[in-house]
Short mmCIF file of C-alpha atoms in Angstrom, two decimals:
data_model
loop_
_atom_site.label_atom_id
_atom_site.label_comp_id
_atom_site.label_asym_id
_atom_site.label_seq_id
_atom_site.Cartn_x
_atom_site.Cartn_y
_atom_site.Cartn_z
CA MET A 197 74.67 71.09 250.91
CA ARG A 198 78.43 70.87 251.15
CA MET A 199 80.42 70.65 247.95
CA LYS A 200 82.72 67.69 247.60
CA GLN A 201 86.38 68.67 247.66
CA VAL A 202 88.87 66.91 245.44
CA TYR A 203 92.54 66.84 246.36
CA LEU A 204 95.33 65.99 243.96
CA ARG A 205 98.18 63.81 245.11
CA PRO A 206 101.76 65.04 244.59
CA ALA A 207 102.07 62.70 241.60
CA ASP A 208 98.96 64.31 240.08
CA TRP A 209 100.36 67.80 240.58
CA LYS A 210 103.58 66.76 238.92
CA CYS A 211 101.72 65.25 235.97
CA TRP A 212 99.57 68.34 235.38
CA TYR A 213 102.60 70.61 235.84
CA HIS A 214 104.41 68.82 233.01
CA LEU A 215 101.37 69.24 230.76
CA HIS A 216 101.59 73.02 231.17
CA THR A 217 105.11 73.30 229.77
CA PRO A 218 105.73 75.18 226.47
CA MET A 219 105.86 71.91 224.53
CA TYR A 220 102.26 71.06 225.45
CA PHE A 221 101.14 74.64 224.85
CA PHE A 222 102.35 74.33 221.26
CA LEU A 223 100.95 70.80 221.03
CA ALA A 224 97.49 72.03 222.06
CA ASN A 225 97.60 74.67 219.36
CA LEU A 226 98.84 72.13 216.80
CA SER A 227 95.98 69.76 217.67
CA PHE A 228 93.42 72.53 217.22
CA VAL A 229 94.92 73.60 213.89
CA ASP A 230 95.09 70.00 212.64
CA PHE A 231 91.41 69.57 213.50
CA CYS A 232 90.51 72.73 211.57
CA PHE A 233 92.89 71.74 208.75
CA THR A 234 91.18 68.42 208.08
CA SER A 235 87.72 69.94 208.65
CA THR A 236 88.16 72.26 205.66
CA THR A 237 88.39 69.42 203.15
CA ILE A 238 87.44 65.99 204.56
CA PRO A 239 83.75 66.62 205.48
CA LYS A 240 83.00 68.05 202.03
CA MET A 241 84.84 65.17 200.35
CA LEU A 242 82.88 62.59 202.36
CA LEU A 243 79.63 64.40 201.57
CA ASN A 244 80.45 64.29 197.87
CA ILE A 245 81.11 60.56 198.10
CA GLN A 246 77.87 59.94 200.00
CA THR A 247 75.64 62.05 197.73
CA GLN A 248 77.53 61.30 194.51
CA SER A 249 77.58 65.04 193.88
CA LYS A 250 80.79 66.97 193.33
CA VAL A 251 79.30 70.45 193.11
CA ILE A 252 80.57 73.35 195.22
CA THR A 253 79.44 76.96 195.03
CA TYR A 254 81.79 79.80 194.16
CA ALA A 255 81.48 81.26 197.66
CA GLY A 256 82.06 77.83 199.18
CA CYS A 257 85.16 77.33 197.04
CA ILE A 258 86.61 80.70 198.06
CA SER A 259 85.86 80.04 201.73
CA GLN A 260 87.43 76.59 201.58
CA MET A 261 90.50 78.05 199.89
CA TYR A 262 90.87 80.74 202.55
CA PHE A 263 90.64 78.40 205.55
CA PHE A 264 92.83 75.79 203.87
CA ILE A 265 95.67 78.27 203.25
CA LEU A 266 95.24 79.65 206.78
CA CYS A 267 95.44 76.25 208.48
CA ALA A 268 98.24 74.92 206.25
CA GLU A 269 100.48 77.92 206.93
CA LEU A 270 99.60 77.97 210.63
CA ASP A 271 100.42 74.26 210.91
CA ASP A 272 103.82 74.85 209.32
CA LEU A 273 104.67 77.79 211.60
CA ILE A 274 103.59 75.99 214.79
CA LEU A 275 105.70 72.97 213.82
CA SER A 276 108.69 75.30 213.44
CA ALA A 277 107.95 76.82 216.86
CA MET A 278 107.85 73.32 218.36
CA ALA A 279 111.17 72.50 216.72
CA TYR A 280 112.68 75.66 218.23
CA ASP A 281 111.27 74.70 221.64
CA ARG A 282 112.92 71.26 221.45
CA PHE A 283 116.17 72.86 220.24
CA VAL A 284 116.32 75.16 223.27
CA ALA A 285 115.29 72.37 225.67
CA ILE A 286 118.00 69.96 224.49
CA CYS A 287 120.82 72.23 223.39
CA HIS A 288 120.39 74.93 226.08
CA PRO A 289 118.69 73.15 229.02
CA LEU A 290 119.97 75.50 231.73
CA GLN A 291 118.48 78.53 229.97
CA TYR A 292 115.28 76.83 228.83
CA THR A 293 112.91 78.32 231.41
CA ILE A 294 114.35 81.79 230.78
CA ILE A 295 114.25 81.65 226.98
CA MET A 296 110.94 79.82 226.55
CA SER A 297 108.93 82.09 228.82
CA PRO A 298 105.10 82.14 228.61
CA GLN A 299 105.35 85.54 226.96
CA LEU A 300 107.60 84.24 224.18
CA CYS A 301 105.42 81.16 223.62
CA GLY A 302 102.30 83.31 223.35
CA LEU A 303 104.10 85.72 221.05
CA LEU A 304 105.23 82.91 218.73
CA VAL A 305 101.68 81.59 218.40
CA LEU A 306 100.25 85.10 217.97
CA VAL A 307 102.75 85.97 215.22
CA SER A 308 101.99 82.64 213.52
CA TRP A 309 98.29 83.47 213.50
CA ILE A 310 98.85 87.00 212.17
CA ILE A 311 101.14 85.84 209.35
CA SER A 312 98.79 83.02 208.38
CA VAL A 313 95.68 85.22 208.40
CA LEU A 314 97.32 87.95 206.33
CA ASN A 315 98.78 85.48 203.82
CA SER A 316 95.51 83.58 203.31
CA LEU A 317 93.52 86.81 203.14
CA LEU A 318 95.87 88.30 200.54
CA GLN A 319 95.89 85.27 198.28
CA THR A 320 92.13 84.75 198.54
CA LEU A 321 91.30 88.39 197.81
CA MET A 322 93.56 88.27 194.75
CA VAL A 323 91.41 85.45 193.34
CA LEU A 324 88.18 87.47 193.52
CA PRO A 325 88.92 89.81 190.55
CA LEU A 326 89.68 86.84 188.27
CA SER A 327 87.08 85.72 185.75
CA PHE A 328 86.11 82.06 185.37
CA CYS A 329 84.06 80.19 182.83
CA THR A 330 80.70 78.89 183.98
CA GLY A 331 80.48 75.24 184.94
CA MET A 332 84.23 74.82 185.37
CA GLU A 333 85.58 71.52 186.70
CA ILE A 334 88.43 71.37 189.21
CA PRO A 335 90.46 68.15 188.84
CA HIS A 336 90.86 67.84 192.59
CA PHE A 337 88.96 66.81 195.72
CA PHE A 338 88.97 70.37 197.11
CA CYS A 339 89.54 73.95 195.97
CA GLU A 340 93.32 74.24 196.07
CA LEU A 341 94.76 77.59 195.06
CA ASN A 342 97.04 76.41 192.26
CA GLN A 343 94.27 74.29 190.72
CA VAL A 344 91.81 77.19 190.77
CA LEU A 345 94.30 79.58 189.16
CA ARG A 346 94.78 77.16 186.26
CA LEU A 347 91.09 77.47 185.40
CA ALA A 348 90.98 81.28 185.34
CA CYS A 349 90.17 82.90 182.00
CA SER A 350 92.00 86.12 182.90
CA GLU A 351 95.70 86.81 183.47
CA THR A 352 97.11 85.15 186.59
CA PHE A 353 100.75 86.25 186.44
CA LEU A 354 100.51 88.36 189.61
CA ASN A 355 98.64 85.61 191.45
CA ASP A 356 101.23 83.02 190.46
CA THR A 357 104.08 85.30 191.51
CA VAL A 358 102.58 85.94 194.94
CA MET A 359 101.76 82.24 195.38
CA TYR A 360 105.31 81.11 194.54
CA PHE A 361 106.88 83.84 196.66
CA ALA A 362 104.68 82.99 199.66
CA THR A 363 105.36 79.28 199.21
CA VAL A 364 109.13 79.74 199.19
CA LEU A 365 109.21 82.33 201.98
CA LEU A 366 106.51 81.01 204.35
CA GLY A 367 107.03 77.35 203.51
CA GLY A 368 110.74 77.07 202.82
CA ALA A 369 111.94 79.28 205.67
CA PRO A 370 110.15 77.32 208.44
CA LEU A 371 111.33 74.06 206.88
CA ALA A 372 114.94 75.31 206.88
CA GLY A 373 114.58 76.34 210.53
CA ILE A 374 113.11 72.95 211.45
CA LEU A 375 115.90 71.07 209.69
CA TYR A 376 118.54 73.25 211.37
CA SER A 377 116.97 72.77 214.81
CA TYR A 378 116.72 69.00 214.47
CA SER A 379 120.24 68.74 213.07
CA LYS A 380 121.52 70.43 216.23
CA ILE A 381 119.28 68.24 218.39
CA VAL A 382 120.46 65.03 216.75
CA SER A 383 124.09 66.05 217.09
CA SER A 384 123.51 66.79 220.79
CA ILE A 385 121.72 63.56 221.63
CA CYS A 386 123.58 61.24 219.31
CA GLY A 387 123.41 57.77 220.79
CA ILE A 388 120.59 58.57 223.21
CA SER A 389 117.32 56.65 222.87
CA SER A 390 115.27 59.83 222.49
CA ALA A 391 116.91 60.40 219.13
CA GLN A 392 114.42 57.92 217.69
CA GLY A 393 111.56 60.19 218.71
CA CYS A 394 113.20 63.17 217.07
CA ALA A 395 113.64 61.14 213.89
CA SER A 396 109.91 60.34 213.82
CA HIS A 397 109.04 64.01 214.39
CA LEU A 398 111.38 65.08 211.61
CA SER A 399 110.02 62.50 209.19
CA VAL A 400 106.43 63.74 209.63
CA VAL A 401 107.48 67.39 209.35
CA SER A 402 109.48 66.64 206.20
CA LEU A 403 106.54 64.76 204.70
CA PHE A 404 104.18 67.67 205.37
CA CYS A 405 106.49 70.45 204.17
CA CYS A 406 108.03 68.68 201.19
CA THR A 407 104.73 67.49 199.72
CA GLY A 408 103.15 70.91 200.27
CA LEU A 409 106.07 72.72 198.66
CA GLY A 410 106.14 70.20 195.83
CA VAL A 411 102.45 70.68 194.99
CA TYR A 412 102.72 74.46 194.69
CA LEU A 413 106.19 74.82 193.21
CA SER A 414 105.65 72.05 190.63
CA SER A 415 102.48 73.73 189.38
CA VAL A 416 104.66 75.96 187.22
CA ALA A 417 105.43 72.88 185.12
CA THR A 418 103.07 70.45 183.45
CA GLN A 419 101.81 68.01 186.04
CA SER A 420 99.09 65.36 186.01
CA SER A 421 96.10 65.94 188.26
CA HIS A 422 96.49 62.42 189.70
CA SER A 423 100.01 63.04 191.04
CA SER A 424 98.99 66.44 192.40
CA THR A 425 95.98 64.92 194.15
CA THR A 426 98.10 62.16 195.65
CA ALA A 427 100.64 64.66 197.00
CA SER A 428 97.83 66.82 198.40
CA VAL A 429 96.36 63.85 200.25
CA MET A 430 99.73 63.31 201.92
CA TYR A 431 99.89 66.73 203.55
CA THR A 432 96.15 67.35 204.03
CA VAL A 433 95.09 63.97 205.42
CA VAL A 434 98.05 61.72 206.26
CA THR A 435 100.27 64.09 208.25
CA PRO A 436 97.45 65.56 210.43
CA MET A 437 96.44 61.97 211.16
CA LEU A 438 100.00 61.02 212.13
CA ASN A 439 100.60 64.03 214.39
CA PRO A 440 98.57 62.68 217.37
CA PHE A 441 100.51 59.41 217.25
CA ILE A 442 103.90 61.11 216.94
CA TYR A 443 103.46 63.99 219.39
CA SER A 444 100.86 62.69 221.86
CA LEU A 445 100.29 58.94 222.08
CA ARG A 446 104.02 58.26 222.33
CA ASN A 447 104.43 60.78 225.14
CA ARG A 448 104.68 59.50 228.73
CA ASP A 449 103.11 62.54 230.38
CA ILE A 450 100.03 62.46 228.15
CA LYS A 451 99.70 58.69 228.57
CA ARG A 452 99.80 59.08 232.35
CA ALA A 453 97.22 61.89 232.25
CA LEU A 454 94.88 59.79 230.08
CA LYS A 455 95.25 56.81 232.40
CA ARG A 456 94.39 58.96 235.42
CA ILE A 457 91.32 60.31 233.63
CA VAL A 458 89.97 56.83 232.82
CA GLY A 459 90.95 55.52 236.25
CA ILE A 460 93.75 53.16 235.25
CA PRO A 461 96.47 52.83 237.94
CA VAL A 462 99.73 54.51 236.96
CA MET A 463 102.98 52.88 237.96
#
């Protein structure tokens, strides 16, 4: 029995070639991280709503905290890598293929994973020695680090210090790099129609980073649980939901690839 051979037209080759550029490599990683990010909190929240039970075990709370910190930091670092990729592509187009080599792209993602794993592991392990009262109630829809530290019966000065330092360093530094990259991009493409797309990217990134930084840095002051929960929803649910629309569904190459998959003629 002969196997059926499938040949791609030149237009198909061109389409798939564009989808293997560094931008789509980072986008694939961002999509995976966003899926994991929402999976750490949303399924448990929906289960609580369905069963009318808001109980979570200590091990489950620690696990949720670890994966949440991991995915949140990884999301932030990949967004900064994507901003750097766009900066090089627009501000240094002739050197783009040299600078953004596959080795550098893989290294950026690998370093992002290592930093995120080490940070989440450190902060989670530092919670284990703390003592908590039995039957404690977290005024939140998931086990967020700053909310859990507030309920500890033992001293949390070292935990708070590490949390604030990590938030400023690993959250503020990528945000500053993103803002710098997009400021250079906007100045380079001022008056071009693609500036609108950059503005939408920057708005989502700012929403994610600013609400995340605000939740953790404002925990040093007195803050209502309602406002903290609202801010957490913004960067745990809203921004991962907006990312596919901003980075994928508005992209011509991905739209063409989807149309070819479902059999819709592409003009």
